[in-house]
Short mmCIF file of C-alpha atoms and ligand atoms in Angstrom, two decimals:
data_model
loop_
_atom_site.label_atom_id
_atom_site.label_comp_id
_atom_site.label_asym_id
_atom_site.label_seq_id
_atom_site.Cartn_x
_atom_site.Cartn_y
_atom_site.Cartn_z
CA MET A 112 85.56 115.58 65.27
CA ASP A 113 86.31 112.27 63.53
CA THR A 114 88.94 109.64 64.25
CA GLN A 115 89.45 105.93 63.60
CA VAL A 116 89.53 104.67 67.20
CA GLY A 117 87.97 106.69 70.01
CA ILE A 118 89.47 105.69 73.36
CA VAL A 119 87.66 106.46 76.60
CA GLY A 120 90.18 106.52 79.49
CA GLY A 121 93.86 107.38 79.62
CA GLY A 122 95.04 104.82 82.18
CA PRO A 123 97.56 102.11 81.21
CA ALA A 124 95.04 100.40 78.86
CA GLY A 125 93.98 103.50 76.93
CA LEU A 126 97.47 104.96 76.65
CA MET A 127 99.08 101.69 75.57
CA LEU A 128 96.36 101.10 72.98
CA SER A 129 96.85 104.57 71.54
CA HIS A 130 100.61 103.94 71.37
CA LEU A 131 100.27 100.54 69.68
CA LEU A 132 97.74 101.92 67.16
CA HIS A 133 100.05 104.83 66.34
CA LEU A 134 102.85 102.34 65.54
CA GLN A 135 100.39 100.67 63.14
CA ASP A 136 99.39 103.99 61.49
CA ILE A 137 95.91 103.88 62.98
CA GLU A 138 94.65 107.18 64.32
CA ALA A 139 93.23 107.37 67.83
CA VAL A 140 92.00 110.05 70.22
CA ILE A 141 91.93 109.62 74.01
CA VAL A 142 89.25 111.25 76.14
CA GLU A 143 90.40 111.20 79.79
CA ALA A 144 88.40 112.60 82.71
CA ARG A 145 91.36 113.43 84.94
CA SER A 146 94.30 115.83 84.64
CA ARG A 147 97.72 114.77 83.38
CA GLU A 148 99.18 115.62 86.79
CA LYS A 149 96.70 113.35 88.61
CA LEU A 150 97.33 110.42 86.24
CA GLN A 151 101.09 110.74 86.64
CA THR A 152 101.11 110.78 90.42
CA GLU A 153 98.55 108.17 91.47
CA VAL A 154 100.46 105.23 92.93
CA ARG A 155 98.80 101.89 92.18
CA ALA A 156 100.34 98.82 90.57
CA GLY A 157 104.03 98.12 90.61
CA VAL A 158 104.78 94.60 89.40
CA LEU A 159 105.26 94.20 85.65
CA GLU A 160 105.21 90.71 84.16
CA GLN A 161 107.89 89.68 81.71
CA GLY A 162 105.42 90.04 78.78
CA THR A 163 104.56 93.62 79.77
CA VAL A 164 108.24 94.50 80.13
CA ASP A 165 109.00 92.97 76.71
CA LEU A 166 106.17 94.89 75.05
CA LEU A 167 107.24 98.22 76.58
CA ARG A 168 110.80 97.61 75.36
CA GLU A 169 109.81 96.38 71.88
CA THR A 170 107.62 99.43 71.31
CA GLY A 171 110.19 101.98 72.46
CA VAL A 172 108.81 102.97 75.88
CA GLY A 173 111.08 100.86 78.08
CA GLU A 174 114.13 103.10 78.38
CA ARG A 175 113.38 104.78 81.73
CA MET A 176 111.93 101.51 83.09
CA ASP A 177 115.25 99.80 82.33
CA GLN A 178 117.18 102.59 84.07
CA GLU A 179 114.97 103.05 87.12
CA GLY A 180 113.00 99.83 87.54
CA ALA A 181 114.28 96.89 89.58
CA VAL A 182 114.42 93.40 88.11
CA HIS A 183 113.40 90.69 90.59
CA HIS A 184 114.11 86.98 90.19
CA GLY A 185 112.14 85.66 93.14
CA ILE A 186 109.61 86.35 95.88
CA GLU A 187 109.44 85.21 99.49
CA LEU A 188 106.49 83.46 101.12
CA ARG A 189 106.61 83.89 104.90
CA PHE A 190 104.58 81.87 107.40
CA ASN A 191 105.15 80.32 110.82
CA ARG A 192 107.80 83.05 111.28
CA GLN A 193 110.00 81.62 108.54
CA GLY A 194 110.76 82.85 105.04
CA HIS A 195 110.78 80.56 101.98
CA ARG A 196 112.08 81.81 98.62
CA ILE A 197 110.28 81.01 95.37
CA PRO A 198 113.00 81.35 92.71
CA LEU A 199 110.77 82.65 89.91
CA SER A 200 113.46 82.82 87.22
CA ASP A 201 114.97 79.40 87.98
CA LEU A 202 111.53 77.84 87.70
CA THR A 203 110.48 79.61 84.47
CA ASP A 204 113.49 79.39 82.12
CA GLY A 205 114.84 82.75 83.22
CA ARG A 206 111.65 84.82 83.12
CA GLU A 207 111.56 87.70 85.61
CA ILE A 208 109.43 90.55 86.94
CA MET A 209 110.13 94.28 87.00
CA LEU A 210 109.23 96.57 89.88
CA TYR A 211 108.29 99.85 88.22
CA GLY A 212 105.31 101.94 89.27
CA GLN A 213 102.16 102.13 87.17
CA HIS A 214 102.30 105.95 87.34
CA GLU A 215 105.80 105.81 85.84
CA VAL A 216 104.54 103.63 82.96
CA VAL A 217 101.71 106.15 82.51
CA LYS A 218 104.20 109.05 82.54
CA ASP A 219 106.35 107.36 79.88
CA LEU A 220 103.35 106.57 77.68
CA ILE A 221 101.88 110.10 77.93
CA SER A 222 105.15 111.78 76.97
CA THR A 223 105.77 109.31 74.12
CA ARG A 224 102.26 109.89 72.75
CA LEU A 225 102.41 113.67 73.05
CA ASP A 226 105.91 113.84 71.51
CA ALA A 227 104.58 111.87 68.53
CA GLY A 228 101.67 114.31 68.11
CA GLY A 229 99.11 112.00 69.71
CA GLN A 230 95.79 113.47 70.80
CA ILE A 231 94.88 113.15 74.46
CA PHE A 232 92.14 115.35 75.90
CA PHE A 233 92.76 115.58 79.63
CA GLU A 234 89.97 116.69 81.98
CA ALA A 235 87.49 115.60 79.32
CA GLU A 236 84.77 113.39 80.74
CA ALA A 237 82.85 111.04 78.47
CA VAL A 238 79.18 111.34 79.37
CA GLY A 239 77.73 108.79 76.96
CA LEU A 240 78.27 106.52 73.96
CA HIS A 241 75.86 106.59 71.04
CA ASP A 242 75.14 104.48 67.96
CA ILE A 243 77.50 101.71 69.06
CA GLU A 244 75.54 99.20 66.97
CA THR A 245 76.23 101.29 63.82
CA GLN A 246 79.36 101.84 61.72
CA LYS A 247 79.86 105.37 63.14
CA PRO A 248 79.59 105.24 66.91
CA THR A 249 80.15 108.47 68.86
CA ILE A 250 81.53 109.46 72.22
CA ARG A 251 79.93 112.51 73.82
CA TYR A 252 82.20 114.28 76.27
CA ARG A 253 82.55 117.53 78.21
CA HIS A 254 85.75 119.51 77.91
CA ASP A 255 86.44 123.11 78.97
CA GLY A 256 82.80 123.48 80.01
CA GLN A 257 81.50 122.56 76.53
CA ASP A 258 79.88 119.47 75.05
CA HIS A 259 81.70 117.73 72.21
CA GLU A 260 81.23 114.67 69.99
CA LEU A 261 83.88 112.29 68.74
CA ARG A 262 82.77 110.14 65.80
CA CYS A 263 84.83 107.01 65.23
CA ASP A 264 84.93 103.62 63.52
CA VAL A 265 85.44 101.83 66.81
CA ILE A 266 85.27 102.77 70.51
CA ALA A 267 87.72 101.29 73.00
CA GLY A 268 86.26 101.35 76.52
CA CYS A 269 89.38 101.72 78.69
CA ASP A 270 87.67 103.77 81.39
CA GLY A 271 88.11 101.47 84.38
CA TYR A 272 85.47 99.95 86.62
CA TYR A 273 83.44 103.16 87.19
CA GLY A 274 83.42 104.34 83.57
CA VAL A 275 80.53 104.83 81.15
CA CYS A 276 81.48 102.22 78.55
CA ARG A 277 80.55 98.92 80.21
CA PRO A 278 77.03 100.11 81.15
CA SER A 279 76.54 101.03 77.46
CA ILE A 280 76.30 97.31 76.67
CA PRO A 281 72.58 96.51 77.06
CA SER A 282 71.89 94.74 80.35
CA GLU A 283 70.21 91.78 78.62
CA ILE A 284 73.46 91.09 76.70
CA ARG A 285 75.78 91.65 79.67
CA THR A 286 76.57 89.09 82.39
CA GLU A 287 78.50 90.37 85.40
CA TYR A 288 80.30 88.22 87.97
CA GLU A 289 81.48 89.61 91.26
CA ARG A 290 83.07 88.40 94.46
CA ARG A 291 83.67 90.69 97.44
CA TYR A 292 86.09 89.56 100.14
CA PRO A 293 85.48 90.37 103.82
CA PHE A 294 88.76 92.29 104.09
CA GLY A 295 90.76 95.08 102.50
CA TRP A 296 94.38 96.21 102.24
CA PHE A 297 95.78 99.03 104.32
CA GLY A 298 98.55 100.41 102.10
CA ILE A 299 101.34 102.81 102.99
CA LEU A 300 104.20 104.50 101.19
CA ALA A 301 107.15 105.13 103.49
CA GLU A 302 110.44 106.95 103.07
CA ALA A 303 112.75 104.17 104.14
CA PRO A 304 115.39 101.88 102.66
CA PRO A 305 114.18 98.51 101.31
CA SER A 306 113.69 95.83 103.97
CA SER A 307 114.37 93.05 101.50
CA GLU A 308 115.75 92.54 98.01
CA GLU A 309 112.55 90.73 96.99
CA LEU A 310 108.84 91.05 97.75
CA ILE A 311 107.65 89.32 100.92
CA TYR A 312 104.13 87.86 101.09
CA THR A 313 103.25 86.91 104.66
CA LEU A 314 100.47 84.94 106.29
CA HIS A 315 100.28 85.51 110.06
CA GLU A 316 97.62 84.65 112.65
CA ARG A 317 96.62 88.33 112.47
CA GLY A 318 96.37 88.25 108.67
CA PHE A 319 98.21 89.04 105.47
CA ALA A 320 101.06 91.52 104.96
CA LEU A 321 103.11 92.45 101.89
CA ILE A 322 106.49 94.14 101.87
CA SER A 323 107.10 95.67 98.47
CA THR A 324 109.22 98.48 97.09
CA ARG A 325 108.93 101.49 94.78
CA SER A 326 112.52 102.74 94.73
CA PRO A 327 115.65 102.59 96.88
CA GLU A 328 114.16 105.48 98.91
CA VAL A 329 110.40 104.72 98.96
CA GLN A 330 108.77 101.48 100.11
CA ARG A 331 105.24 100.15 99.57
CA MET A 332 103.71 97.98 102.28
CA TYR A 333 100.27 96.57 102.92
CA PHE A 334 98.48 94.67 105.64
CA GLN A 335 95.05 93.05 105.65
CA CYS A 336 92.42 95.13 107.42
CA ASP A 337 88.67 95.57 107.80
CA PRO A 338 87.49 97.05 104.46
CA ASP A 339 85.30 99.54 106.38
CA ASP A 340 88.15 100.71 108.62
CA ASP A 341 89.35 104.30 108.41
CA VAL A 342 93.00 105.29 108.00
CA GLY A 343 92.38 107.92 110.70
CA ASN A 344 91.99 105.09 113.23
CA TRP A 345 95.64 104.15 112.83
CA SER A 346 98.61 106.11 114.17
CA ASP A 347 101.95 105.64 112.39
CA GLU A 348 103.24 103.73 115.41
CA GLN A 349 100.25 101.33 115.29
CA ILE A 350 100.84 100.76 111.57
CA TRP A 351 104.50 99.91 112.10
CA LYS A 352 103.67 97.67 115.05
CA GLU A 353 101.11 95.74 112.97
CA LEU A 354 103.59 95.30 110.12
CA ARG A 355 106.37 94.27 112.51
CA VAL A 356 104.19 91.67 114.23
CA ARG A 357 102.93 90.13 111.00
CA THR A 358 106.35 89.92 109.31
CA GLU A 359 108.40 88.83 112.33
CA VAL A 360 110.88 85.99 111.73
CA HIS A 361 113.35 84.19 113.95
CA ASP A 362 116.49 84.90 111.90
CA GLY A 363 117.17 88.50 112.99
CA TRP A 364 115.57 90.17 109.94
CA ALA A 365 114.16 93.62 110.80
CA LEU A 366 111.63 95.83 109.05
CA GLU A 367 113.11 99.15 107.88
CA GLU A 368 110.90 102.02 109.02
CA GLY A 369 110.64 105.71 108.17
CA PRO A 370 108.18 108.57 107.69
CA ILE A 371 104.85 107.45 106.20
CA ILE A 372 103.99 109.72 103.25
CA GLU A 373 100.75 108.12 102.05
CA LYS A 374 98.05 105.86 103.55
CA GLY A 375 94.93 104.32 102.06
CA ILE A 376 92.51 101.38 102.29
CA VAL A 377 91.27 99.40 99.29
CA GLY A 378 88.55 96.72 99.40
CA MET A 379 89.32 93.29 97.94
CA ARG A 380 87.07 92.18 95.14
CA SER A 381 87.00 90.38 91.83
CA PHE A 382 84.77 91.30 88.92
CA ALA A 383 84.29 90.19 85.32
CA VAL A 384 81.87 91.05 82.53
CA GLU A 385 80.95 88.92 79.53
CA PRO A 386 81.08 89.67 76.64
CA MET A 387 83.81 92.30 76.43
CA GLN A 388 82.50 93.49 73.06
CA TYR A 389 79.19 94.79 71.75
CA GLY A 390 78.61 96.35 68.32
CA ARG A 391 81.58 98.65 67.70
CA LEU A 392 82.50 98.89 71.41
CA TYR A 393 85.44 96.90 72.83
CA LEU A 394 86.16 96.92 76.58
CA ALA A 395 89.70 96.56 77.90
CA GLY A 396 91.39 96.49 81.32
CA ASP A 397 89.54 97.31 84.53
CA ALA A 398 86.45 98.31 82.55
CA ALA A 399 86.00 94.58 81.90
CA HIS A 400 87.64 92.83 84.86
CA ILE A 401 89.03 93.52 88.32
CA VAL A 402 91.33 91.02 89.97
CA THR A 403 92.43 91.11 93.60
CA PRO A 404 95.89 92.74 93.79
CA THR A 405 97.47 89.71 95.53
CA GLY A 406 98.46 88.23 92.17
CA ALA A 407 99.73 91.59 90.76
CA LYS A 408 97.83 90.99 87.54
CA GLY A 409 95.47 93.98 86.97
CA MET A 410 97.66 96.29 84.94
CA ASN A 411 99.31 93.38 83.15
CA LEU A 412 95.91 92.10 82.03
CA ALA A 413 94.96 95.59 80.84
CA ILE A 414 98.10 95.72 78.70
CA ARG A 415 97.40 92.25 77.29
CA ASP A 416 93.84 93.17 76.35
CA VAL A 417 94.94 96.18 74.34
CA ARG A 418 97.70 94.25 72.65
CA THR A 419 95.08 91.76 71.45
CA LEU A 420 92.77 94.61 70.40
CA ALA A 421 95.52 96.47 68.53
CA GLU A 422 96.42 93.30 66.59
CA ALA A 423 92.76 92.68 65.72
CA LEU A 424 92.29 96.27 64.58
CA ARG A 425 95.39 96.08 62.39
CA ALA A 426 94.08 92.92 60.70
CA TRP A 427 90.76 94.69 60.10
CA TYR A 428 92.14 97.97 58.78
CA GLU A 429 94.94 96.42 56.68
CA LYS A 430 93.29 93.27 55.34
CA GLY A 431 89.59 93.69 56.06
CA ARG A 432 89.76 90.67 58.37
CA THR A 433 87.01 90.56 60.99
CA ASP A 434 87.85 87.22 62.63
CA LEU A 435 90.25 88.59 65.24
CA LEU A 436 87.80 91.32 66.25
CA GLU A 437 85.04 88.72 66.50
CA ASP A 438 87.30 86.55 68.71
CA TYR A 439 88.44 89.51 70.85
CA SER A 440 86.09 88.90 73.75
CA ASN A 441 86.74 85.14 73.94
CA THR A 442 90.51 85.54 73.63
CA CYS A 443 90.65 88.10 76.44
CA LEU A 444 88.15 86.35 78.70
CA LYS A 445 90.04 83.06 78.60
CA ARG A 446 93.17 84.85 79.78
CA ALA A 447 91.32 87.01 82.29
CA TRP A 448 89.71 83.99 83.96
CA LYS A 449 93.16 82.38 84.34
CA ALA A 450 94.36 85.55 86.03
CA GLN A 451 91.20 85.56 88.19
CA ARG A 452 91.92 82.00 89.24
CA PHE A 453 95.52 82.78 90.19
CA SER A 454 94.60 85.98 92.05
CA TRP A 455 91.79 84.20 93.92
CA TRP A 456 94.17 81.36 94.84
CA MET A 457 96.87 83.72 96.16
CA THR A 458 94.23 85.73 98.04
CA SER A 459 92.65 82.62 99.57
CA MET A 460 96.01 81.20 100.62
CA LEU A 461 97.35 84.35 102.24
CA HIS A 462 94.48 86.07 104.11
CA ARG A 463 92.70 85.33 107.39
CA PHE A 464 88.95 84.94 106.83
CA PRO A 465 86.90 86.49 109.66
CA ASP A 466 84.57 83.47 110.06
CA ASP A 467 87.44 80.95 110.15
CA GLU A 468 87.82 79.15 113.44
CA GLY A 469 91.10 77.56 112.50
CA PHE A 470 90.25 74.95 109.88
CA GLN A 471 90.95 77.19 106.93
CA HIS A 472 94.09 78.63 108.53
CA ASN A 473 95.52 75.12 108.90
CA LEU A 474 94.66 74.36 105.28
CA GLN A 475 96.44 77.58 104.27
CA LEU A 476 99.57 76.59 106.19
CA ALA A 477 99.48 73.15 104.56
CA GLU A 478 99.13 74.79 101.14
CA LEU A 479 102.04 77.15 101.85
CA GLU A 480 104.20 74.26 103.04
CA TYR A 481 103.35 72.35 99.87
CA VAL A 482 104.05 75.31 97.56
CA THR A 483 107.40 75.98 99.21
CA SER A 484 108.55 72.36 99.31
CA SER A 485 107.32 70.90 96.02
CA GLN A 486 109.05 72.01 92.83
CA ALA A 487 105.89 71.27 90.82
CA ALA A 488 103.74 73.48 93.05
CA ALA A 489 106.34 76.26 93.19
CA THR A 490 106.64 76.16 89.39
CA SER A 491 102.89 76.59 89.06
CA LEU A 492 103.02 79.70 91.24
CA ALA A 493 106.10 81.03 89.42
CA GLU A 494 104.79 80.66 85.88
CA ASN A 495 101.56 82.43 86.81
CA TYR A 496 103.35 85.18 88.71
CA VAL A 497 105.78 86.06 85.90
CA GLY A 498 102.88 85.76 83.44
CA ILE A 499 101.84 82.94 81.19
CA ALA A 500 103.08 83.65 77.64
CA PHE A 501 100.99 86.09 75.56
CA ASP A 502 99.42 83.55 73.25
CA HIS A 503 98.02 81.37 76.04
C1 FAD B 761 96.35 98.67 95.72
C2 FAD B 761 96.45 98.18 94.29
C3 FAD B 761 97.58 97.50 93.91
C4 FAD B 761 97.69 97.02 92.61
N1 FAD B 761 98.81 96.32 92.27
C5 FAD B 761 98.94 95.86 91.01
C6 FAD B 761 100.16 95.20 90.58
O1 FAD B 761 101.14 95.05 91.34
N2 FAD B 761 100.24 94.77 89.28
C7 FAD B 761 99.19 94.97 88.43
O2 FAD B 761 99.32 94.55 87.26
N3 FAD B 761 98.04 95.59 88.79
C8 FAD B 761 97.88 96.06 90.05
N4 FAD B 761 96.75 96.77 90.39
C9 FAD B 761 95.67 96.96 89.41
C10 FAD B 761 95.95 98.10 88.41
O3 FAD B 761 96.23 99.30 89.09
C11 FAD B 761 94.74 98.27 87.46
O4 FAD B 761 94.36 97.00 86.99
C12 FAD B 761 95.06 99.19 86.27
O5 FAD B 761 95.04 100.54 86.68
C13 FAD B 761 94.06 99.00 85.12
O6 FAD B 761 94.31 99.94 84.09
P1 FAD B 761 93.13 100.51 83.20
O7 FAD B 761 93.78 101.44 82.23
O8 FAD B 761 92.30 99.41 82.70
O9 FAD B 761 92.19 101.31 84.21
P2 FAD B 761 92.47 102.63 85.06
O10 FAD B 761 93.89 102.69 85.48
O11 FAD B 761 91.41 102.64 86.11
O12 FAD B 761 92.21 103.81 84.03
C14 FAD B 761 90.92 104.19 83.62
C15 FAD B 761 90.93 105.66 83.27
O13 FAD B 761 89.67 106.02 82.73
C16 FAD B 761 89.33 107.31 83.20
N5 FAD B 761 87.86 107.46 83.13
C17 FAD B 761 86.93 106.87 83.91
N6 FAD B 761 85.70 107.26 83.54
C18 FAD B 761 85.87 108.13 82.52
C19 FAD B 761 84.98 108.89 81.72
N7 FAD B 761 83.66 108.83 81.91
N8 FAD B 761 85.49 109.69 80.75
C20 FAD B 761 86.82 109.75 80.54
N9 FAD B 761 87.71 109.05 81.28
C21 FAD B 761 87.24 108.26 82.25
C22 FAD B 761 89.88 107.35 84.62
O14 FAD B 761 90.09 108.69 85.04
C23 FAD B 761 91.17 106.56 84.48
O15 FAD B 761 92.29 107.38 84.25
C24 FAD B 761 96.63 97.26 91.67
C25 FAD B 761 95.51 97.99 92.05
C26 FAD B 761 95.40 98.44 93.35
C27 FAD B 761 94.18 99.23 93.74
#
């Protein structure tokens, strides 16, 4: 089989790229290892930056998001048992964030692509890339128990951290950077009303907690834990107690509780690879970089990468221009490192470090007091949180 752009991975990056290319009359085929059902139900990210929201709307996939998503104009930072609002929109000329689940974005993109005749092979696992230094690279994949080959002009590696694309860049060309944090997030989904109109990020002596939301009926909450802990070690009552203790305030606010319908632990780490391009292979999203979820940047970065790639591919196909493709890696890396910096800063400010005997905790409280009392510092947080404009 032949196509113009072969996309490995049907997460937010791969699906959005296929959609953007379709709007530019460039043909693409997605090879995705998992089933449609699995992709549409896995709950991960939930905070969309203004730029992501704008792009979904501009390209015709924002209708359900606008009906079902929740626009937020601020977040709360909570420490020393007191809440402090960061008015994101006031500090950023009206920019805002949208709470709308990643799996919902994925659902919208899959149905839009399939309705437009787009080709997505589900349960098709790429097993290797070949001839990526040539003008006709190929993706070998297994589908329905058979081996297949997809020949393309360009391969987009959108297959996440564990995919096959990044390792296809020779190790002598590739530089990888990684930081692992000595903690993870214990995440739950609970059937309960929202506890707050806006997200609450808390630093407590016992560690970080985040009160977030998925819908008026389902809430997402996290608390910092040992990354090697097991969800089986925690009863529902212990989970609620931990969340109550960490988010307690003096003003009578109470955490809304209800049946827990999902639990999981994720480790905290940051990762980046340079370059993001080799031969006719272009990496995008988690295949190229992982940011800690504290800054809510991962999916947004993935969408920004593919927007840059789609624009570069259009310039190449329509005008024969190669400059944007040549700049792809540098353009994306500059942005990704800014997102790494912000995510690292939020993570460092809001988590207890196991080897800290109090010095770092006091610095964190000083930082939080500064951010919540200085307009300049709050503006810096706000403009990063809602997303620095696309061209920066
Ligand atoms: C707890 C948590 C909270 C988060 N919160 C946020 C948030 O609030 N905001 C935010 O922006 N981000 C957040 N993120 C990050 C976000 O979920 C990811 O950055 C996002 O999924 C990246 O999209 P992607 O398409 O690059 O990769 P993925 O979503 O990982 O998609 C890659 C796809 O490739 C497929 N694949 C892998 N290998 C192969 C293969 N060999 N062949 C074929 N297909 C393959 C996989 O099945 C997968 O579907 C969060 C992440 C976590 C874990």
